[in-house]
């Protein structure tokens, strides 16, 4: 009977561990800013966090069922209760400690901020009339690592004889010491260019809500120089997110 009791407790605790691991994994991957691109964050939660939760629950359930020697129904509920308390406490630690140690999103007047920008490209770059997520892509790089794609406001794109101006925005989630934007128009590698945001501090201030001067791209995605006729330019500002 002790073997059966141990297996039941282990199974129930593993089930609880799986459920908790999904919530903890979802929280931690957001806290760590794991990219959503190509389902990276979702796959990490499902294929890494959930199995770890199941394994942890099995270990805790078996260990507690062995340590609790009381027999009968009362012994079962005591062992099961302790197993659930332990795995819930572990889940709480896994959520609380990283939060305390994590890099919180920067704020201005208590509000989180986003980076608003205008991308200016030569008119030779063709922009489709209808929104197309593959034709225009702007991603934020923090500390030389890609963090997330920006939202492009297709309805506000303007064109003249010399330039195409493309507005967009992306939230700032960390106090990174270096930030840059990788802008891509079209599918050709030569159409992707880096623009370094050198004057944007790790913790934006009130004065950073004003538009910056135009900053020109210095290199392509493959780190080769950009010629003047093809060079992108970007100006930016930070803006509190109203929520």
Short mmCIF file of C-alpha atoms in Angstrom, two decimals:
data_model
loop_
_atom_site.label_atom_id
_atom_site.label_comp_id
_atom_site.label_asym_id
_atom_site.label_seq_id
_atom_site.Cartn_x
_atom_site.Cartn_y
_atom_site.Cartn_z
CA UNK A 1 0.00 0.00 0.00
CA UNK A 2 2.85 2.40 0.69
CA UNK A 3 4.02 1.92 -2.90
CA UNK A 4 0.57 2.68 -4.28
CA UNK A 5 0.24 5.68 -1.96
CA UNK A 6 3.64 6.96 -3.08
CA UNK A 7 2.75 6.61 -6.76
CA UNK A 8 -0.57 8.43 -6.33
CA UNK A 9 1.06 11.26 -4.38
CA UNK A 10 3.87 11.50 -6.93
CA UNK A 11 1.38 11.58 -9.82
CA UNK A 12 -0.80 14.29 -8.25
CA UNK A 13 2.23 16.38 -7.27
CA UNK A 14 3.69 16.00 -10.78
CA UNK A 15 0.38 17.22 -12.24
CA UNK A 16 0.44 20.23 -9.94
CA UNK A 17 4.10 20.80 -10.82
CA UNK A 18 3.27 20.80 -14.53
CA UNK A 19 0.52 23.41 -14.09
CA UNK A 20 2.67 25.59 -11.87
CA UNK A 21 5.65 25.25 -14.23
CA UNK A 22 3.59 26.63 -17.13
CA UNK A 23 2.67 29.75 -15.13
CA UNK A 24 6.18 30.14 -13.69
CA UNK A 25 7.77 29.55 -17.10
CA UNK A 26 5.47 32.09 -18.76
CA UNK A 27 6.37 34.64 -16.09
CA UNK A 28 10.12 33.98 -16.14
CA UNK A 29 10.40 34.02 -19.93
CA UNK A 30 8.63 37.38 -20.01
CA UNK A 31 10.87 38.64 -17.22
CA UNK A 32 13.94 37.48 -19.15
CA UNK A 33 12.57 39.04 -22.36
CA UNK A 34 12.77 35.77 -24.31
CA UNK A 35 11.82 36.68 -27.91
CA UNK A 36 8.37 35.76 -29.22
CA UNK A 37 9.83 35.29 -32.69
CA UNK A 38 9.06 31.89 -34.24
CA UNK A 39 7.43 30.76 -31.00
CA UNK A 40 10.69 30.70 -29.03
CA UNK A 41 9.10 31.70 -25.73
CA UNK A 42 6.14 29.35 -26.08
CA UNK A 43 8.34 26.39 -26.95
CA UNK A 44 10.57 27.06 -23.97
CA UNK A 45 7.54 27.04 -21.66
CA UNK A 46 6.04 23.87 -23.15
CA UNK A 47 9.13 21.79 -23.88
CA UNK A 48 11.44 22.90 -21.06
CA UNK A 49 9.49 24.32 -18.13
CA UNK A 50 6.56 21.88 -18.15
CA UNK A 51 8.74 18.72 -18.18
CA UNK A 52 10.90 20.17 -15.40
CA UNK A 53 7.77 20.81 -13.38
CA UNK A 54 6.60 17.23 -13.88
CA UNK A 55 10.01 15.82 -12.89
CA UNK A 56 10.22 18.06 -9.83
CA UNK A 57 6.73 17.06 -8.75
CA UNK A 58 7.55 13.37 -9.07
CA UNK A 59 10.70 13.71 -6.97
CA UNK A 60 8.97 15.76 -4.28
CA UNK A 61 5.96 13.45 -4.16
CA UNK A 62 8.04 10.30 -3.83
CA UNK A 63 10.38 11.80 -1.24
CA UNK A 64 7.56 13.14 0.97
CA UNK A 65 5.56 9.90 0.75
CA UNK A 66 8.62 8.03 2.01
CA UNK A 67 9.35 10.52 4.82
CA UNK A 68 5.75 10.64 6.09
CA UNK A 69 5.40 7.29 7.91
CA UNK A 70 1.87 7.72 9.17
CA UNK A 71 -0.45 5.18 7.61
CA UNK A 72 -4.05 5.28 6.45
CA UNK A 73 -6.11 8.09 4.96
CA UNK A 74 -4.70 10.65 7.35
CA UNK A 75 -1.15 9.75 6.33
CA UNK A 76 -2.06 10.08 2.65
CA UNK A 77 -3.54 13.58 3.06
CA UNK A 78 -0.66 14.73 5.26
CA UNK A 79 1.91 13.56 2.70
CA UNK A 80 -0.07 14.99 -0.21
CA UNK A 81 -0.53 18.29 1.60
CA UNK A 82 3.17 18.63 2.37
CA UNK A 83 4.04 17.77 -1.25
CA UNK A 84 1.77 20.51 -2.56
CA UNK A 85 3.04 23.03 -0.01
CA UNK A 86 6.66 22.31 -0.98
CA UNK A 87 6.11 22.55 -4.72
CA UNK A 88 4.01 25.72 -4.35
CA UNK A 89 6.72 27.23 -2.14
CA UNK A 90 9.35 26.34 -4.71
CA UNK A 91 7.26 27.95 -7.46
CA UNK A 92 6.94 31.08 -5.33
CA UNK A 93 10.70 31.27 -4.86
CA UNK A 94 11.30 30.78 -8.57
CA UNK A 95 9.04 33.74 -9.29
CA UNK A 96 9.97 36.02 -6.42
CA UNK A 97 13.77 35.84 -6.38
CA UNK A 98 14.26 36.52 -10.13
CA UNK A 99 11.82 39.43 -9.90
CA UNK A 100 13.83 41.04 -7.10
CA UNK A 101 17.10 40.54 -9.00
CA UNK A 102 15.79 41.36 -12.50
CA UNK A 103 16.37 44.50 -14.54
CA UNK A 104 13.02 46.33 -14.37
CA UNK A 105 11.72 48.32 -17.37
CA UNK A 106 12.72 51.99 -17.21
CA UNK A 107 10.04 54.48 -16.19
CA UNK A 108 9.35 58.19 -16.43
CA UNK A 109 7.01 59.65 -13.81
CA UNK A 110 6.15 56.11 -12.76
CA UNK A 111 5.07 55.05 -16.27
CA UNK A 112 6.81 52.52 -18.51
CA UNK A 113 8.16 53.98 -21.74
CA UNK A 114 8.36 53.06 -25.39
CA UNK A 115 10.77 54.16 -28.07
CA UNK A 116 9.00 55.99 -30.89
CA UNK A 117 10.94 56.45 -34.10
CA UNK A 118 10.73 57.61 -37.69
CA UNK A 119 12.72 55.66 -40.26
CA UNK A 120 13.66 57.67 -43.32
CA UNK A 121 14.77 55.74 -46.40
CA UNK A 122 15.62 56.86 -49.94
CA UNK A 123 12.61 56.86 -52.28
CA UNK A 124 14.32 54.17 -54.36
CA UNK A 125 13.18 51.64 -51.73
CA UNK A 126 9.73 50.46 -52.77
CA UNK A 127 7.05 50.23 -50.12
CA UNK A 128 3.93 48.12 -50.87
CA UNK A 129 0.56 49.83 -50.56
CA UNK A 130 -0.84 47.15 -48.25
CA UNK A 131 0.66 46.24 -44.85
CA UNK A 132 3.20 43.45 -45.16
CA UNK A 133 5.17 42.31 -42.14
CA UNK A 134 8.00 41.02 -44.34
CA UNK A 135 8.55 44.17 -46.40
CA UNK A 136 9.39 46.49 -43.51
CA UNK A 137 11.00 45.19 -40.32
CA UNK A 138 12.62 47.13 -37.51
CA UNK A 139 14.03 45.31 -34.50
CA UNK A 140 15.54 46.69 -31.32
CA UNK A 141 18.97 45.41 -30.32
CA UNK A 142 20.01 45.78 -26.67
CA UNK A 143 23.61 45.09 -25.66
CA UNK A 144 24.22 43.64 -29.15
CA UNK A 145 21.38 41.12 -28.88
CA UNK A 146 18.08 41.24 -30.73
CA UNK A 147 15.25 41.77 -28.26
CA UNK A 148 12.01 42.33 -30.18
CA UNK A 149 10.41 43.63 -33.34
CA UNK A 150 8.90 47.09 -33.48
CA UNK A 151 5.33 47.93 -34.44
CA UNK A 152 5.19 49.70 -37.80
CA UNK A 153 2.40 52.25 -38.29
CA UNK A 154 1.57 51.60 -41.94
CA UNK A 155 -1.24 54.17 -41.98
CA UNK A 156 1.21 56.98 -41.15
CA UNK A 157 3.88 56.20 -43.78
CA UNK A 158 4.60 59.27 -45.93
CA UNK A 159 6.42 59.60 -49.25
CA UNK A 160 7.95 62.43 -51.22
CA UNK A 161 10.26 62.70 -54.19
CA UNK A 162 13.38 61.92 -52.14
CA UNK A 163 12.37 59.94 -49.07
CA UNK A 164 9.97 57.46 -47.52
CA UNK A 165 9.29 58.09 -43.81
CA UNK A 166 8.11 55.11 -41.75
CA UNK A 167 6.95 55.62 -38.14
CA UNK A 168 6.98 52.89 -35.50
CA UNK A 169 7.42 52.11 -31.82
CA UNK A 170 8.87 49.46 -29.53
CA UNK A 171 8.75 49.17 -25.71
CA UNK A 172 11.93 49.63 -23.68
CA UNK A 173 12.19 46.76 -21.21
CA UNK A 174 15.71 47.01 -19.80
CA UNK A 175 18.31 49.56 -18.72
CA UNK A 176 20.66 48.49 -21.50
CA UNK A 177 23.88 50.43 -21.93
CA UNK A 178 23.77 50.16 -25.72
CA UNK A 179 20.77 50.17 -28.01
CA UNK A 180 20.46 50.12 -31.77
CA UNK A 181 17.78 49.58 -34.39
CA UNK A 182 18.15 47.17 -37.29
CA UNK A 183 15.91 48.40 -40.10
CA UNK A 184 15.12 46.21 -43.11
CA UNK A 185 13.15 47.12 -46.21
CA UNK A 186 12.61 44.26 -48.62
CA UNK A 187 14.18 40.83 -48.48
CA UNK A 188 17.65 41.66 -49.78
CA UNK A 189 20.52 41.49 -47.22
CA UNK A 190 21.83 44.84 -48.47
CA UNK A 191 18.55 46.45 -47.36
CA UNK A 192 19.19 45.83 -43.64
CA UNK A 193 21.06 48.61 -41.82
CA UNK A 194 22.06 49.30 -38.21
CA UNK A 195 21.45 52.67 -36.57
CA UNK A 196 23.09 53.12 -33.17
CA UNK A 197 21.14 55.11 -30.58
CA UNK A 198 24.27 56.44 -28.90
CA UNK A 199 22.63 59.32 -27.02
CA UNK A 200 19.81 57.30 -25.48
CA UNK A 201 20.75 56.68 -21.80
CA UNK A 202 20.07 53.37 -20.02
CA UNK A 203 17.40 55.14 -17.94
CA UNK A 204 15.63 57.66 -20.23
CA UNK A 205 14.81 61.02 -18.72
CA UNK A 206 12.11 63.61 -19.24
CA UNK A 207 14.21 65.49 -21.79
CA UNK A 208 14.46 62.35 -23.91
CA UNK A 209 10.77 62.78 -24.77
CA UNK A 210 11.85 65.36 -27.37
CA UNK A 211 12.72 64.19 -30.89
CA UNK A 212 16.41 63.55 -31.46
CA UNK A 213 18.37 64.73 -34.46
CA UNK A 214 18.46 62.44 -37.49
CA UNK A 215 21.00 59.64 -37.01
CA UNK A 216 22.41 57.87 -40.06
CA UNK A 217 23.10 54.18 -40.45
CA UNK A 218 26.77 53.25 -40.41
CA UNK A 219 26.77 49.58 -41.43
CA UNK A 220 24.62 46.82 -42.88
CA UNK A 221 23.51 43.65 -41.13
CA UNK A 222 26.65 41.93 -42.46
CA UNK A 223 28.73 44.79 -40.93
CA UNK A 224 29.78 46.20 -44.31
CA UNK A 225 29.66 49.99 -44.79
CA UNK A 226 26.58 51.70 -46.23
CA UNK A 227 26.98 54.00 -49.21
CA UNK A 228 25.44 57.47 -48.98
CA UNK A 229 22.72 56.99 -51.66
CA UNK A 230 21.32 53.95 -49.79
CA UNK A 231 21.76 55.17 -46.24
CA UNK A 232 18.82 55.01 -43.78
CA UNK A 233 18.27 57.69 -41.14
CA UNK A 234 16.30 57.50 -37.90
CA UNK A 235 15.15 60.01 -35.34
CA UNK A 236 13.60 58.90 -32.07
CA UNK A 237 12.09 59.89 -28.77
CA UNK A 238 10.86 58.08 -25.67
CA UNK A 239 7.21 58.33 -24.69
CA UNK A 240 5.34 57.14 -21.56
CA UNK A 241 2.93 54.29 -22.20
CA UNK A 242 -0.58 55.27 -21.12
CA UNK A 243 -2.25 52.26 -19.51
#
